[in-house]
Every structure is written in structure tokens, then in C-alpha cells.
Coordinates of C-alpha atoms in Angstrom, one line a residue:
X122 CA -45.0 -13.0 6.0
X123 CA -45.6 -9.4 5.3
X124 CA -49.5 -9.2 5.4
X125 CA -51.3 -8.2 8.4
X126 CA -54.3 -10.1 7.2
X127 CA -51.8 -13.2 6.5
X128 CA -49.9 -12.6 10.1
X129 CA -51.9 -11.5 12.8
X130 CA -48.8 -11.2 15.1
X131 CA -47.5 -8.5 12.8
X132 CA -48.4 -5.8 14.7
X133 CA -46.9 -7.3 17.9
X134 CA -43.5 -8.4 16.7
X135 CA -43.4 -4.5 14.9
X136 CA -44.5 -3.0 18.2
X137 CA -41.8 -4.8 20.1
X138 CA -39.1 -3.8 17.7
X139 CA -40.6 -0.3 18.3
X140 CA -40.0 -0.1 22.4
X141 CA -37.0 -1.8 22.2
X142 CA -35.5 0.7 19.5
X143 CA -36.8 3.7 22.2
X144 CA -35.5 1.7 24.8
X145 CA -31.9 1.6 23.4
X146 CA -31.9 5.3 22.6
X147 CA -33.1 6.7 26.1
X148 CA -30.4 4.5 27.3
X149 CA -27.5 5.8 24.6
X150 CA -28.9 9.7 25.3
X151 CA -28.4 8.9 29.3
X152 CA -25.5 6.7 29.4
X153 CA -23.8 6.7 26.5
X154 CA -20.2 7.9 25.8
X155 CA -20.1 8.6 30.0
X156 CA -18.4 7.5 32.9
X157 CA -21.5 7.0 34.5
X158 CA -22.8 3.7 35.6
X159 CA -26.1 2.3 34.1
X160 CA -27.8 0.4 37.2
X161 CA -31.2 -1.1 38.2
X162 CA -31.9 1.5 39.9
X163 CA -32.1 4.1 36.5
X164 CA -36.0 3.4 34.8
X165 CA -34.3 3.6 31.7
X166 CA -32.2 0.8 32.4
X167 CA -35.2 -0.9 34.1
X168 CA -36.6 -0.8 30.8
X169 CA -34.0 -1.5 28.6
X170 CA -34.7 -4.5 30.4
X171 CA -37.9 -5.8 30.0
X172 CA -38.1 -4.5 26.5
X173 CA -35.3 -6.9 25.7
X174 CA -37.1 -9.6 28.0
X175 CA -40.3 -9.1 25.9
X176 CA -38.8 -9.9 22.4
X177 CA -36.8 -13.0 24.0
X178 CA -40.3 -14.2 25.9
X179 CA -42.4 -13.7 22.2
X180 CA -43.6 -17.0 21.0
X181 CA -42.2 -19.7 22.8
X182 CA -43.8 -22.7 22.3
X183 CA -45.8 -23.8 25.8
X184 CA -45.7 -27.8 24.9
X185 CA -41.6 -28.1 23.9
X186 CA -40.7 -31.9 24.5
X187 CA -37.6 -31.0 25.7
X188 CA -39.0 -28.3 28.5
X189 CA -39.7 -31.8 31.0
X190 CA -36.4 -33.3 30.5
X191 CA -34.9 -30.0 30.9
X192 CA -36.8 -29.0 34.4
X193 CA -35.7 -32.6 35.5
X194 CA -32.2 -31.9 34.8
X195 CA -32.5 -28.9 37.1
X196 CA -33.2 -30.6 39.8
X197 CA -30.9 -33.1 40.0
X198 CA -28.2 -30.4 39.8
X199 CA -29.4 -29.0 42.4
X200 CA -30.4 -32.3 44.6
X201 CA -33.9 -31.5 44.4
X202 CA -36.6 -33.8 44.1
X203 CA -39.5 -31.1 44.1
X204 CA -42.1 -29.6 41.2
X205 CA -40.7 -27.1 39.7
X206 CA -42.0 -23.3 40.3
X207 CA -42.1 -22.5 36.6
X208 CA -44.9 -22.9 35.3
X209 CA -44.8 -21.7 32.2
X210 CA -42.2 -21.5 29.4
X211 CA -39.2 -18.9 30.0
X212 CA -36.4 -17.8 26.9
X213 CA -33.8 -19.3 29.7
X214 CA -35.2 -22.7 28.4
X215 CA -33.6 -21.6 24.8
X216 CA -30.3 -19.4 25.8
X217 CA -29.1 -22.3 27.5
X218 CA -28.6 -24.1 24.6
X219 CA -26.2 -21.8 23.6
X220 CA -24.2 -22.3 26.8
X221 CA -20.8 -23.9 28.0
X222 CA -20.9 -26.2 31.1
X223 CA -19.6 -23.6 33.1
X224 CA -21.7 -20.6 32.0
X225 CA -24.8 -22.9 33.1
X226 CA -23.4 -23.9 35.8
X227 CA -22.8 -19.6 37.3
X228 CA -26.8 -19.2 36.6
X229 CA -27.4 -22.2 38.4
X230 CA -25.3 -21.2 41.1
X231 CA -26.6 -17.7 42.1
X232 CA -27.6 -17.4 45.2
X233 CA -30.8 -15.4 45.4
X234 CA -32.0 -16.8 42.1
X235 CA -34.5 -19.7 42.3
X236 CA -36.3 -19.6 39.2
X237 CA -35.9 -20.0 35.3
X238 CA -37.6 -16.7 34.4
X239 CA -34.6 -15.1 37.3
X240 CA -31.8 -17.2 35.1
X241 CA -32.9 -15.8 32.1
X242 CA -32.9 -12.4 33.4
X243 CA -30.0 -12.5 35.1
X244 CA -28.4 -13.8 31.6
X245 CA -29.2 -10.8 30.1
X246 CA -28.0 -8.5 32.6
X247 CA -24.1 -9.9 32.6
X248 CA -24.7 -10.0 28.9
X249 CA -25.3 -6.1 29.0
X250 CA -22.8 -5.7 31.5
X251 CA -20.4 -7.5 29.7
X252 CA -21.3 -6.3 26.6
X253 CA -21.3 -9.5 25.4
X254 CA -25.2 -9.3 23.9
X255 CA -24.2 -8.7 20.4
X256 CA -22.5 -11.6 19.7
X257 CA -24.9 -13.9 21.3
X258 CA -27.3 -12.3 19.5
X259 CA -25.4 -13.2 16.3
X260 CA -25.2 -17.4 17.7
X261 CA -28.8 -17.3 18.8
X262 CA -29.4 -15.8 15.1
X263 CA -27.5 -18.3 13.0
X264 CA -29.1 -21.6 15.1
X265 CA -32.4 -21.6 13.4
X266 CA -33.0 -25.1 14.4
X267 CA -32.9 -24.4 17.7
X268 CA -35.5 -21.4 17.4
X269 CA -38.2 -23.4 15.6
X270 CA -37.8 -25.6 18.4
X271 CA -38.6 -23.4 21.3
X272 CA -40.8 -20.8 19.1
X273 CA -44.0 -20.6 17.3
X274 CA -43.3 -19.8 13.6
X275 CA -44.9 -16.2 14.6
X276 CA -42.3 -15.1 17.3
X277 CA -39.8 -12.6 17.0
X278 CA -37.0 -14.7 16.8
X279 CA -38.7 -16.5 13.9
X280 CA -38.9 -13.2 12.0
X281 CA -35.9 -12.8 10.1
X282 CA -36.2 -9.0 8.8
X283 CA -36.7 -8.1 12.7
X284 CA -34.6 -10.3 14.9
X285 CA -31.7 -9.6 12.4
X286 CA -32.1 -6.1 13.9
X287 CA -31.3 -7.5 17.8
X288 CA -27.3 -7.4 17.4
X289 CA -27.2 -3.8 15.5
X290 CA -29.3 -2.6 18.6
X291 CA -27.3 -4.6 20.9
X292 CA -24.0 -3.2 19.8
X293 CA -25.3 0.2 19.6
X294 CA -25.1 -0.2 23.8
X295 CA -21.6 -0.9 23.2
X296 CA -20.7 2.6 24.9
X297 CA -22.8 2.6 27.9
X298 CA -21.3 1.3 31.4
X299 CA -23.5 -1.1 32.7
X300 CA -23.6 -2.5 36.5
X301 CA -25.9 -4.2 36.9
X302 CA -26.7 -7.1 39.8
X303 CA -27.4 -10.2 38.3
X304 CA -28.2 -11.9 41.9
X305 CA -31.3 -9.7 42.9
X306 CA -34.2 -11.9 44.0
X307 CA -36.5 -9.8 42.4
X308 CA -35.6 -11.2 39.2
X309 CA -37.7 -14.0 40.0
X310 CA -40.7 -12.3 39.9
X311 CA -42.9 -14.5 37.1
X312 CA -44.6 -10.7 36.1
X313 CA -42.7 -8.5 35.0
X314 CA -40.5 -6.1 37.0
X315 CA -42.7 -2.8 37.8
X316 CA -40.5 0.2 36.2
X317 CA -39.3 2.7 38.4
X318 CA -39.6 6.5 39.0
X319 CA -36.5 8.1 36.6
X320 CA -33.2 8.7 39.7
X321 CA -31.7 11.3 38.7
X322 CA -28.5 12.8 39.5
X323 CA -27.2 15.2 41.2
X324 CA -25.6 16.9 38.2
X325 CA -29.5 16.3 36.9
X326 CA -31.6 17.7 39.9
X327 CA -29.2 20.8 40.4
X328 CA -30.0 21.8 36.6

């Protein structure tokens, strides 16, 4: 789909891939290349973030048959027998798919995260610190079965020209340090995170 008139989600998915293209640079003009560490507690990092939680979030489908069966399976693993907080469809409910037994299992584990939306988030951060967000960009990519599952046929994902875009941004990250916690209850805000004030350093504030 190419026509605005045709796609009336073109402007948002183009707009996404906008901010998270800015987002990436600030990040490679602060970080990259340095033995700096790239932390929460940096408001470009903060959002690096949510830019890349924005694109993941785009489009998921809000009646998924599986989302039920998936919430229930939650809480049995956890011994729970309790609604569940979520209410309303989070890209965790997709990544996990692409997830071994024990990668679930160190999400489900953390201890200050209590909600899907925190899972997914803290997902991404290890990915970033681990620099492992390229090539699960790639397997996310390649399972296009799994997208039009958990997607609209309007979401980024679903958007070939501009997903296929995700790992080449995600690998251009590949020279920034990141540290960032993965176990900060704040992830489970259901709105997103507010950004912070820039910290700078002291190299930075003496200039």
C-alpha cells in the first residue's frame, strides 16, 4: 500500500520510522564509539526506548484468540488464580513467541516486574544491552505468520518496506554501551514512561 488515500495509517507508520531514525542517531552522536555507559537515566536513551516501544506496540490486534489462553498460562506459572492487570494488548504477547523456555521463564521471574507491558519492556532493554536486537529483529521479520496474527494488516510490522528497516537501525546501535536495568518497576507503567531532563556529564557541564 503506497497511497495515503488507500492507507490511512501511512502517515503513522512513516512518522514512527521518522522518531525512531532520530532516536538512533542522538543515541550514536552521544554514546557511540565511547566508553561511556548508555543508562535510563540519559533522555536519549529514555527515548531510544519508547520510540522502539511505539513501532513494536503499532497495530496489534485487541481481540487475538490466543491473548486468553496466553494470560491464563501466566498465571499458572506464577500460582495465581487472579484477573489479569493487562488490560489491553502488549507486543510481549508477540516476542514471546519467539522465545526459549528459559528466556520466558527470566521475564517471568523478575522481581519488580508484574505486568506484560513491564516484560516487554524489559525485553527490549537486555536486547539493547545485549546487543542482541538485530538479530531478533531479523526472526521477528522472517515469521510473518506470526505477525498477521497479533497485528492489523496496517501495523508497522506488517509493512514490509518499513519494518525491513528495524535491524539496519538496530545494528547501527551496535557501538553504543548500554546498561540498562531491566528490573525497574517503573516499567510497568501501562502509559508510557515520561522522558527525562538530558544528565549530562561532567565532561559535558564543564564545556
Amino acid at each position: 500500500m503506497s497511497d495515503e488515500g488507500e492507507d490511512p495509517y501511512l502517515l503513522e507508520r512513516q512518522a514512527l520510522v521518522s522518531h525512531l531514525l532520530d532516536a538512533v542517531k542522538q543515541c550514536q552522536i552521544r554514546f557511540g564509539g565511547r566508553g561511556e555507559l548508555a543508562t535510563e537515566t540519559d533522555s536519549r536513551v529514555v527515548c531510544l526506548c519508547a520510540q522502539f516501544e511505539a513501532v513494536l506496540q503499532h497495530g496489534l490486534r485487541k481481540n487475538n484468540k490466543r491473548l486468553s489462553a496466553i494470560r491464563h498460562m501466566t498465571d499458572m506459572v506464577k500460582g495465581l488464580n487472579v484477573k489479569h492487570p493487562d488490560s489491553e494488548p502488549t507486543f510481549w504477547h508477540f516476542l514471546r513467541n519467539h522465545l526459549n523456555k528459559h528466556e520466558y521463564e527470566r521475564y517471568m521471574l523478575l522481581k519488580n516486574i508484574s505486568s506484560d507491558i513491564g516484560r516487554g519492556r524489559a525485553w527490549l532493554r537486555s536486547a539493547l544491552n545485549e546487543h542482541s536486537l538485530e538479530r531478533n529483529m531479523h526472526m521477528f521479520l522472517a515469521d510473518t505468520s506470526v505477525i498477521s496474527q497479533y497485528y492489523e494488516n496496517w501495523a508497522f510490522l506488517a509493512d514490509e518496506e518499513r519494518s525491513s528497516m528495524l535491524p539496519t537501525m538496530a545494528a547501527g546501535l551496535g557501538s553504543v554501551l548500554f546498561a540498562i536495568n531491566i528490573d525497574n518497576p517503573d516499567l510497568n507503567a501501562s502509559r508510557t514512561i515520561v522522558q527525562k531532563e538530558p544528565q549530562l556529564s561532567s565532561a559535558e557541564s564543564s564545556m
